[in-house]
JSON list of C-alpha atoms in Angstrom, two decimals:
[
{"chain": "A", "resi": 418, "resn": "MET", "atom": "CA", "xyz": [94.85, 102.45, 97.29]},
{"chain": "A", "resi": 419, "resn": "GLU", "atom": "CA", "xyz": [96.12, 105.88, 98.01]},
{"chain": "A", "resi": 420, "resn": "ALA", "atom": "CA", "xyz": [94.04, 107.47, 95.26]},
{"chain": "A", "resi": 421, "resn": "GLY", "atom": "CA", "xyz": [90.85, 106.01, 96.62]},
{"chain": "A", "resi": 422, "resn": "ASN", "atom": "CA", "xyz": [91.70, 107.11, 100.12]},
{"chain": "A", "resi": 423, "resn": "ARG", "atom": "CA", "xyz": [92.67, 110.59, 98.74]},
{"chain": "A", "resi": 424, "resn": "GLY", "atom": "CA", "xyz": [89.36, 110.84, 96.97]},
{"chain": "A", "resi": 425, "resn": "ALA", "atom": "CA", "xyz": [87.38, 109.78, 100.03]},
{"chain": "A", "resi": 426, "resn": "LYS", "atom": "CA", "xyz": [89.10, 112.21, 102.14]},
{"chain": "A", "resi": 427, "resn": "GLU", "atom": "CA", "xyz": [88.93, 115.14, 99.65]},
{"chain": "A", "resi": 428, "resn": "ALA", "atom": "CA", "xyz": [85.08, 114.52, 99.38]},
{"chain": "A", "resi": 429, "resn": "GLY", "atom": "CA", "xyz": [84.89, 114.78, 103.13]},
{"chain": "A", "resi": 430, "resn": "GLY", "atom": "CA", "xyz": [84.16, 111.09, 103.81]},
{"chain": "A", "resi": 431, "resn": "ILE", "atom": "CA", "xyz": [85.83, 108.54, 106.11]},
{"chain": "A", "resi": 432, "resn": "SER", "atom": "CA", "xyz": [88.83, 107.08, 104.37]},
{"chain": "A", "resi": 433, "resn": "LEU", "atom": "CA", "xyz": [89.34, 103.60, 105.60]},
{"chain": "A", "resi": 434, "resn": "GLY", "atom": "CA", "xyz": [92.80, 101.98, 105.30]},
{"chain": "A", "resi": 435, "resn": "MET", "atom": "CA", "xyz": [93.43, 98.18, 105.81]},
{"chain": "A", "resi": 436, "resn": "THR", "atom": "CA", "xyz": [97.06, 97.30, 105.91]},
{"chain": "A", "resi": 437, "resn": "ILE", "atom": "CA", "xyz": [98.64, 93.83, 106.39]},
{"chain": "A", "resi": 438, "resn": "SER", "atom": "CA", "xyz": [101.75, 93.48, 108.58]},
{"chain": "A", "resi": 439, "resn": "LEU", "atom": "CA", "xyz": [104.55, 92.35, 106.30]},
{"chain": "A", "resi": 440, "resn": "PRO", "atom": "CA", "xyz": [108.33, 92.80, 106.71]},
{"chain": "A", "resi": 441, "resn": "HIS", "atom": "CA", "xyz": [108.65, 95.31, 103.84]},
{"chain": "A", "resi": 442, "resn": "GLU", "atom": "CA", "xyz": [105.12, 96.59, 103.33]},
{"chain": "A", "resi": 443, "resn": "GLN", "atom": "CA", "xyz": [104.40, 100.24, 103.51]},
{"chain": "A", "resi": 444, "resn": "GLY", "atom": "CA", "xyz": [101.96, 101.49, 106.23]},
{"chain": "A", "resi": 445, "resn": "LEU", "atom": "CA", "xyz": [98.82, 103.62, 106.09]},
{"chain": "A", "resi": 446, "resn": "ASN", "atom": "CA", "xyz": [98.99, 106.45, 103.53]},
{"chain": "A", "resi": 447, "resn": "GLU", "atom": "CA", "xyz": [98.41, 110.08, 104.67]},
{"chain": "A", "resi": 448, "resn": "TYR", "atom": "CA", "xyz": [94.73, 110.15, 103.58]},
{"chain": "A", "resi": 449, "resn": "CYS", "atom": "CA", "xyz": [93.49, 107.50, 105.79]},
{"chain": "A", "resi": 450, "resn": "THR", "atom": "CA", "xyz": [91.33, 108.18, 108.79]},
{"chain": "A", "resi": 451, "resn": "LEU", "atom": "CA", "xyz": [93.50, 106.67, 111.52]},
{"chain": "A", "resi": 452, "resn": "GLU", "atom": "CA", "xyz": [90.38, 106.10, 113.85]},
{"chain": "A", "resi": 453, "resn": "ALA", "atom": "CA", "xyz": [88.64, 104.12, 111.00]},
{"chain": "A", "resi": 454, "resn": "SER", "atom": "CA", "xyz": [91.68, 102.05, 109.73]},
{"chain": "A", "resi": 455, "resn": "MET", "atom": "CA", "xyz": [92.99, 98.46, 110.63]},
{"chain": "A", "resi": 456, "resn": "GLN", "atom": "CA", "xyz": [96.05, 96.51, 110.44]},
{"chain": "A", "resi": 457, "resn": "PHE", "atom": "CA", "xyz": [95.91, 92.87, 110.00]},
{"chain": "A", "resi": 458, "resn": "HIS", "atom": "CA", "xyz": [98.30, 90.08, 110.50]},
{"chain": "A", "resi": 459, "resn": "TYR", "atom": "CA", "xyz": [96.42, 87.51, 108.37]},
{"chain": "A", "resi": 460, "resn": "PHE", "atom": "CA", "xyz": [95.31, 87.88, 104.73]},
{"chain": "A", "resi": 461, "resn": "PHE", "atom": "CA", "xyz": [92.22, 85.99, 105.00]},
{"chain": "A", "resi": 462, "resn": "LEU", "atom": "CA", "xyz": [91.00, 88.32, 107.91]},
{"chain": "A", "resi": 463, "resn": "ARG", "atom": "CA", "xyz": [91.70, 91.41, 105.84]},
{"chain": "A", "resi": 464, "resn": "LYS", "atom": "CA", "xyz": [89.74, 89.96, 102.88]},
{"chain": "A", "resi": 465, "resn": "LEU", "atom": "CA", "xyz": [86.96, 89.07, 105.18]},
{"chain": "A", "resi": 466, "resn": "TRP", "atom": "CA", "xyz": [86.84, 92.74, 106.46]},
{"chain": "A", "resi": 467, "resn": "VAL", "atom": "CA", "xyz": [87.10, 94.05, 102.98]},
{"chain": "A", "resi": 468, "resn": "LEU", "atom": "CA", "xyz": [84.13, 91.99, 101.70]},
{"chain": "A", "resi": 469, "resn": "LEU", "atom": "CA", "xyz": [82.02, 92.71, 104.86]},
{"chain": "A", "resi": 470, "resn": "ARG", "atom": "CA", "xyz": [80.64, 96.11, 103.54]},
{"chain": "A", "resi": 471, "resn": "THR", "atom": "CA", "xyz": [81.83, 95.89, 100.01]},
{"chain": "A", "resi": 472, "resn": "ARG", "atom": "CA", "xyz": [79.10, 97.20, 97.53]},
{"chain": "A", "resi": 473, "resn": "ALA", "atom": "CA", "xyz": [81.43, 97.53, 94.44]},
{"chain": "A", "resi": 474, "resn": "PHE", "atom": "CA", "xyz": [85.07, 96.66, 93.80]},
{"chain": "A", "resi": 475, "resn": "VAL", "atom": "CA", "xyz": [87.26, 98.45, 91.49]},
{"chain": "A", "resi": 476, "resn": "ALA", "atom": "CA", "xyz": [90.59, 96.85, 90.66]},
{"chain": "A", "resi": 477, "resn": "PHE", "atom": "CA", "xyz": [93.41, 98.72, 89.05]},
{"chain": "A", "resi": 478, "resn": "PRO", "atom": "CA", "xyz": [96.46, 97.20, 87.54]},
{"chain": "A", "resi": 479, "resn": "GLY", "atom": "CA", "xyz": [98.43, 95.66, 90.49]},
{"chain": "A", "resi": 480, "resn": "GLY", "atom": "CA", "xyz": [100.46, 92.62, 91.55]},
{"chain": "A", "resi": 481, "resn": "ILE", "atom": "CA", "xyz": [99.74, 89.15, 93.17]},
{"chain": "A", "resi": 482, "resn": "GLY", "atom": "CA", "xyz": [97.96, 90.85, 96.09]},
{"chain": "A", "resi": 483, "resn": "THR", "atom": "CA", "xyz": [95.48, 92.39, 93.71]},
{"chain": "A", "resi": 484, "resn": "LEU", "atom": "CA", "xyz": [94.91, 89.26, 91.76]},
{"chain": "A", "resi": 485, "resn": "ASP", "atom": "CA", "xyz": [94.50, 87.31, 95.05]},
{"chain": "A", "resi": 486, "resn": "GLU", "atom": "CA", "xyz": [91.77, 89.69, 96.31]},
{"chain": "A", "resi": 487, "resn": "LEU", "atom": "CA", "xyz": [90.10, 89.82, 92.79]},
{"chain": "A", "resi": 488, "resn": "PHE", "atom": "CA", "xyz": [89.97, 85.90, 92.28]},
{"chain": "A", "resi": 489, "resn": "GLU", "atom": "CA", "xyz": [88.68, 85.54, 95.96]},
{"chain": "A", "resi": 490, "resn": "ILE", "atom": "CA", "xyz": [85.82, 87.82, 95.18]},
{"chain": "A", "resi": 491, "resn": "PHE", "atom": "CA", "xyz": [85.10, 86.14, 91.85]},
{"chain": "A", "resi": 492, "resn": "THR", "atom": "CA", "xyz": [85.04, 82.79, 93.51]},
{"chain": "A", "resi": 493, "resn": "LEU", "atom": "CA", "xyz": [82.74, 84.00, 96.27]},
{"chain": "A", "resi": 494, "resn": "ILE", "atom": "CA", "xyz": [80.29, 85.55, 93.98]},
{"chain": "A", "resi": 495, "resn": "GLN", "atom": "CA", "xyz": [80.57, 82.74, 91.55]},
{"chain": "A", "resi": 496, "resn": "THR", "atom": "CA", "xyz": [79.73, 80.13, 94.22]},
{"chain": "A", "resi": 497, "resn": "LYS", "atom": "CA", "xyz": [77.00, 82.32, 95.78]},
{"chain": "A", "resi": 498, "resn": "LYS", "atom": "CA", "xyz": [78.81, 82.72, 98.93]},
{"chain": "A", "resi": 499, "resn": "VAL", "atom": "CA", "xyz": [78.28, 86.43, 98.81]},
{"chain": "A", "resi": 500, "resn": "ALA", "atom": "CA", "xyz": [75.63, 88.45, 96.98]},
{"chain": "A", "resi": 501, "resn": "LYS", "atom": "CA", "xyz": [76.85, 89.76, 93.48]},
{"chain": "A", "resi": 502, "resn": "PHE", "atom": "CA", "xyz": [78.07, 93.24, 93.45]},
{"chain": "A", "resi": 503, "resn": "PRO", "atom": "CA", "xyz": [79.67, 95.43, 90.61]},
{"chain": "A", "resi": 504, "resn": "ILE", "atom": "CA", "xyz": [83.38, 94.65, 89.74]},
{"chain": "A", "resi": 505, "resn": "ILE", "atom": "CA", "xyz": [85.11, 96.99, 87.65]},
{"chain": "A", "resi": 506, "resn": "LEU", "atom": "CA", "xyz": [88.63, 96.10, 86.00]},
{"chain": "A", "resi": 507, "resn": "PHE", "atom": "CA", "xyz": [90.13, 99.49, 85.09]},
{"chain": "A", "resi": 508, "resn": "GLY", "atom": "CA", "xyz": [92.73, 99.43, 82.27]},
{"chain": "A", "resi": 509, "resn": "SER", "atom": "CA", "xyz": [91.84, 96.94, 79.49]},
{"chain": "A", "resi": 510, "resn": "ASP", "atom": "CA", "xyz": [95.42, 96.99, 78.12]},
{"chain": "A", "resi": 511, "resn": "PHE", "atom": "CA", "xyz": [96.46, 95.55, 81.42]},
{"chain": "A", "resi": 512, "resn": "TRP", "atom": "CA", "xyz": [93.60, 93.08, 82.15]},
{"chain": "A", "resi": 513, "resn": "LYS", "atom": "CA", "xyz": [92.79, 91.57, 78.76]},
{"chain": "A", "resi": 514, "resn": "PRO", "atom": "CA", "xyz": [96.27, 89.92, 78.21]},
{"chain": "A", "resi": 515, "resn": "LEU", "atom": "CA", "xyz": [96.68, 89.11, 81.71]},
{"chain": "A", "resi": 516, "resn": "ILE", "atom": "CA", "xyz": [93.57, 87.18, 82.21]},
{"chain": "A", "resi": 517, "resn": "ASN", "atom": "CA", "xyz": [92.16, 85.50, 79.26]},
{"chain": "A", "resi": 518, "resn": "PHE", "atom": "CA", "xyz": [88.61, 84.78, 80.23]},
{"chain": "A", "resi": 519, "resn": "LYS", "atom": "CA", "xyz": [87.69, 83.52, 76.70]},
{"chain": "A", "resi": 520, "resn": "GLN", "atom": "CA", "xyz": [90.29, 80.88, 77.28]},
{"chain": "A", "resi": 521, "resn": "LEU", "atom": "CA", "xyz": [88.66, 79.84, 80.38]},
{"chain": "A", "resi": 522, "resn": "LEU", "atom": "CA", "xyz": [85.24, 79.86, 78.84]},
{"chain": "A", "resi": 523, "resn": "ASP", "atom": "CA", "xyz": [86.45, 77.80, 75.67]},
{"chain": "A", "resi": 524, "resn": "TRP", "atom": "CA", "xyz": [88.15, 75.20, 78.04]},
{"chain": "A", "resi": 525, "resn": "GLY", "atom": "CA", "xyz": [84.84, 74.82, 79.86]},
{"chain": "A", "resi": 526, "resn": "LEU", "atom": "CA", "xyz": [86.29, 76.15, 83.13]},
{"chain": "A", "resi": 527, "resn": "ILE", "atom": "CA", "xyz": [83.92, 78.91, 83.80]},
{"chain": "A", "resi": 528, "resn": "ASN", "atom": "CA", "xyz": [80.12, 79.40, 82.59]},
{"chain": "A", "resi": 529, "resn": "PRO", "atom": "CA", "xyz": [79.22, 82.11, 79.99]},
{"chain": "A", "resi": 530, "resn": "GLU", "atom": "CA", "xyz": [77.39, 83.97, 82.99]},
{"chain": "A", "resi": 531, "resn": "ASP", "atom": "CA", "xyz": [80.85, 84.32, 84.78]},
{"chain": "A", "resi": 532, "resn": "LEU", "atom": "CA", "xyz": [81.78, 86.85, 82.10]},
{"chain": "A", "resi": 533, "resn": "ASP", "atom": "CA", "xyz": [79.04, 89.06, 83.51]},
{"chain": "A", "resi": 534, "resn": "LEU", "atom": "CA", "xyz": [80.94, 89.23, 87.07]},
{"chain": "A", "resi": 535, "resn": "PHE", "atom": "CA", "xyz": [82.87, 92.19, 85.84]},
{"chain": "A", "resi": 536, "resn": "LYS", "atom": "CA", "xyz": [83.20, 95.15, 83.39]},
{"chain": "A", "resi": 537, "resn": "LEU", "atom": "CA", "xyz": [86.36, 96.47, 81.77]},
{"chain": "A", "resi": 538, "resn": "PHE", "atom": "CA", "xyz": [86.64, 100.29, 81.70]},
{"chain": "A", "resi": 539, "resn": "ASP", "atom": "CA", "xyz": [89.30, 102.58, 80.47]},
{"chain": "A", "resi": 540, "resn": "ASP", "atom": "CA", "xyz": [87.57, 105.90, 81.03]},
{"chain": "A", "resi": 541, "resn": "VAL", "atom": "CA", "xyz": [86.98, 107.19, 84.50]},
{"chain": "A", "resi": 542, "resn": "ASP", "atom": "CA", "xyz": [83.81, 109.10, 83.74]},
{"chain": "A", "resi": 543, "resn": "GLU", "atom": "CA", "xyz": [82.40, 105.89, 82.24]},
{"chain": "A", "resi": 544, "resn": "ALA", "atom": "CA", "xyz": [83.07, 103.97, 85.20]},
{"chain": "A", "resi": 545, "resn": "SER", "atom": "CA", "xyz": [81.77, 106.30, 87.49]},
{"chain": "A", "resi": 546, "resn": "GLN", "atom": "CA", "xyz": [78.49, 106.61, 85.49]},
{"chain": "A", "resi": 547, "resn": "TYR", "atom": "CA", "xyz": [78.09, 102.85, 85.47]},
{"chain": "A", "resi": 548, "resn": "LEU", "atom": "CA", "xyz": [78.60, 102.59, 89.29]},
{"chain": "A", "resi": 549, "resn": "GLN", "atom": "CA", "xyz": [76.12, 105.49, 89.77]},
{"chain": "A", "resi": 550, "resn": "SER", "atom": "CA", "xyz": [73.47, 103.71, 87.78]},
{"chain": "A", "resi": 551, "resn": "ILE", "atom": "CA", "xyz": [74.00, 100.46, 89.74]},
{"chain": "A", "resi": 552, "resn": "LEU", "atom": "CA", "xyz": [74.68, 101.83, 93.22]},
{"chain": "A", "resi": 553, "resn": "THR", "atom": "CA", "xyz": [71.17, 103.16, 93.66]},
{"chain": "A", "resi": 554, "resn": "PRO", "atom": "CA", "xyz": [69.73, 103.63, 97.28]},
{"chain": "A", "resi": 555, "resn": "SER", "atom": "CA", "xyz": [67.61, 100.45, 96.90]},
{"chain": "A", "resi": 556, "resn": "PHE", "atom": "CA", "xyz": [70.68, 98.31, 95.80]},
{"chain": "A", "resi": 557, "resn": "LEU", "atom": "CA", "xyz": [72.58, 99.81, 98.84]},
{"chain": "A", "resi": 558, "resn": "GLU", "atom": "CA", "xyz": [69.84, 99.05, 101.12]},
{"chain": "A", "resi": 559, "resn": "ASN", "atom": "CA", "xyz": [69.24, 95.59, 100.00]},
{"chain": "A", "resi": 560, "resn": "SER", "atom": "CA", "xyz": [72.91, 94.88, 100.07]},
{"chain": "A", "resi": 561, "resn": "TYR", "atom": "CA", "xyz": [73.27, 95.67, 103.80]},
{"chain": "A", "resi": 562, "resn": "ASN", "atom": "CA", "xyz": [70.56, 92.94, 104.33]},
{"chain": "A", "resi": 563, "resn": "ARG", "atom": "CA", "xyz": [72.37, 90.17, 102.64]}
]
């Protein structure tokens, strides 16, 4: 999260931080715009706010919290509770052995089109080009009307 906040701040943008109050969790990082940041007590409220204005989701290697958010997003898009938006899983060496989507498909637990919910990237420039090609002004305008 810090890398995303840092990039937004260095680009002159608002850098939103959304923390969850936990006994041993770190607070906001130094790159967050304090006036635009929030702290949540419940995970489901944080995830709701994350999804409220999400136009793309990039997941880097992470723990249970990252997986929780990722699978929540997969489920909501798969069941058409939210409009589809780009999901990037960055770091194929991490994601491929962790989540065997082919196994899920082979067992009939997901549909072939579910494999189109995400794209794997290992190169920052390629991921950036992909997002820029998808997140056109018309996509962004239409996504706010969903």
